[in-house]
Short mmCIF file of C-alpha atoms in Angstrom, two decimals:
data_model
loop_
_atom_site.label_atom_id
_atom_site.label_comp_id
_atom_site.label_asym_id
_atom_site.label_seq_id
_atom_site.Cartn_x
_atom_site.Cartn_y
_atom_site.Cartn_z
CA MET A 22 -26.61 -9.65 -7.91
CA THR A 23 -26.05 -8.39 -4.16
CA VAL A 24 -22.91 -7.30 -2.88
CA ASP A 25 -22.25 -6.98 0.82
CA PRO A 26 -20.07 -4.15 1.99
CA PRO A 27 -16.78 -4.83 3.67
CA PRO A 28 -16.22 -5.39 7.32
CA GLY A 29 -16.68 -1.79 8.61
CA GLY A 30 -18.39 -0.51 5.41
CA PHE A 31 -16.98 1.49 2.72
CA VAL A 32 -14.49 4.08 4.02
CA GLY A 33 -12.49 6.73 2.00
CA PRO A 34 -8.82 7.43 1.87
CA VAL A 35 -6.86 8.65 5.07
CA LYS A 36 -4.03 10.77 4.53
CA ARG A 37 -0.84 9.56 6.39
CA SER A 38 2.79 10.93 6.29
CA ALA A 39 5.55 8.78 5.20
CA THR A 40 9.54 9.67 5.12
CA ILE A 41 11.08 8.28 1.89
CA ALA A 42 14.85 9.03 1.45
CA GLY A 43 14.61 11.54 4.14
CA HIS A 44 11.67 13.43 2.79
CA ALA A 45 8.08 13.55 4.20
CA THR A 46 5.41 13.00 1.80
CA SER A 47 1.64 12.36 2.42
CA ILE A 48 -0.18 9.28 1.05
CA SER A 49 -3.75 8.85 0.76
CA LEU A 50 -5.03 5.21 1.20
CA GLU A 51 -8.12 3.58 2.45
CA PRO A 52 -7.78 1.96 5.74
CA VAL A 53 -7.79 -1.57 4.49
CA PHE A 54 -4.94 -0.61 2.32
CA TRP A 55 -2.82 0.87 5.26
CA GLU A 56 -3.67 -2.34 7.53
CA ALA A 57 -2.31 -4.39 4.75
CA LEU A 58 0.77 -2.31 4.28
CA GLU A 59 1.28 -2.42 8.24
CA ALA A 60 0.97 -6.36 8.03
CA ALA A 61 3.22 -6.79 5.19
CA ALA A 62 5.92 -4.34 6.92
CA GLY A 63 5.31 -6.65 10.25
CA GLU A 64 5.90 -9.92 8.15
CA ARG A 65 9.19 -8.55 6.78
CA SER A 66 10.26 -7.15 10.10
CA LEU A 67 10.39 -3.72 8.56
CA PRO A 68 9.32 -0.27 9.47
CA LEU A 69 6.21 0.77 7.48
CA ASN A 70 8.42 3.77 6.08
CA ALA A 71 11.09 1.10 4.90
CA LEU A 72 8.37 -0.72 3.03
CA ILE A 73 6.91 2.21 1.50
CA ALA A 74 10.51 3.29 0.31
CA ALA A 75 11.16 -0.03 -1.20
CA ILE A 76 7.81 0.08 -3.14
CA ASP A 77 8.73 3.69 -4.21
CA HIS A 78 12.05 2.56 -5.43
CA ALA A 79 10.69 -0.29 -7.44
CA ARG A 80 7.88 2.05 -8.65
CA ILE A 81 10.12 4.89 -10.10
CA GLN A 82 12.20 2.18 -12.27
CA ALA A 83 8.96 1.81 -14.54
CA ALA A 84 8.85 3.46 -17.88
CA ASP A 85 5.86 5.28 -16.82
CA PRO A 86 5.72 5.37 -13.25
CA PRO A 87 2.11 5.74 -11.50
CA ASN A 88 1.64 7.93 -8.40
CA LEU A 89 2.88 6.24 -5.12
CA ALA A 90 -0.81 5.41 -3.78
CA SER A 91 -1.47 3.64 -7.09
CA ALA A 92 1.93 1.71 -6.70
CA LEU A 93 1.20 0.76 -3.21
CA ARG A 94 -2.50 -0.64 -3.85
CA SER A 95 -1.11 -2.54 -7.10
CA TRP A 96 1.64 -3.99 -4.94
CA LEU A 97 -0.62 -5.13 -2.18
CA MET A 98 -3.30 -6.41 -4.80
CA ALA A 99 -0.38 -8.40 -6.47
CA ARG A 100 0.66 -9.73 -3.11
CA ALA A 101 -2.86 -10.76 -2.02
CA GLU A 102 -3.27 -12.77 -5.57
CA ALA A 103 -0.12 -14.55 -5.12
CA SER A 104 -0.98 -15.41 -1.61
CA ALA A 105 -4.48 -16.84 -2.90
CA ARG A 106 -2.50 -18.88 -5.62
CA GLY A 107 -0.45 -20.39 -2.89
#
């Protein structure tokens, strides 16, 4: 079986800062996830920091919360799966 790389190739995480509840935090995500987060924020007419804060708020409600980067990736994948189902 052969698998083609994604457009632009395989790229490692990029660290960016986000402000959540007035505190700066650094998040490392692959560019494809940053792009997806920016698109999701735009669809909701939210600043990127506001969407990240909302996902973080949901994350910390979990019994065993994952790290923020994992929560962001999981949220984006769940969103993509829901979109694919229609």
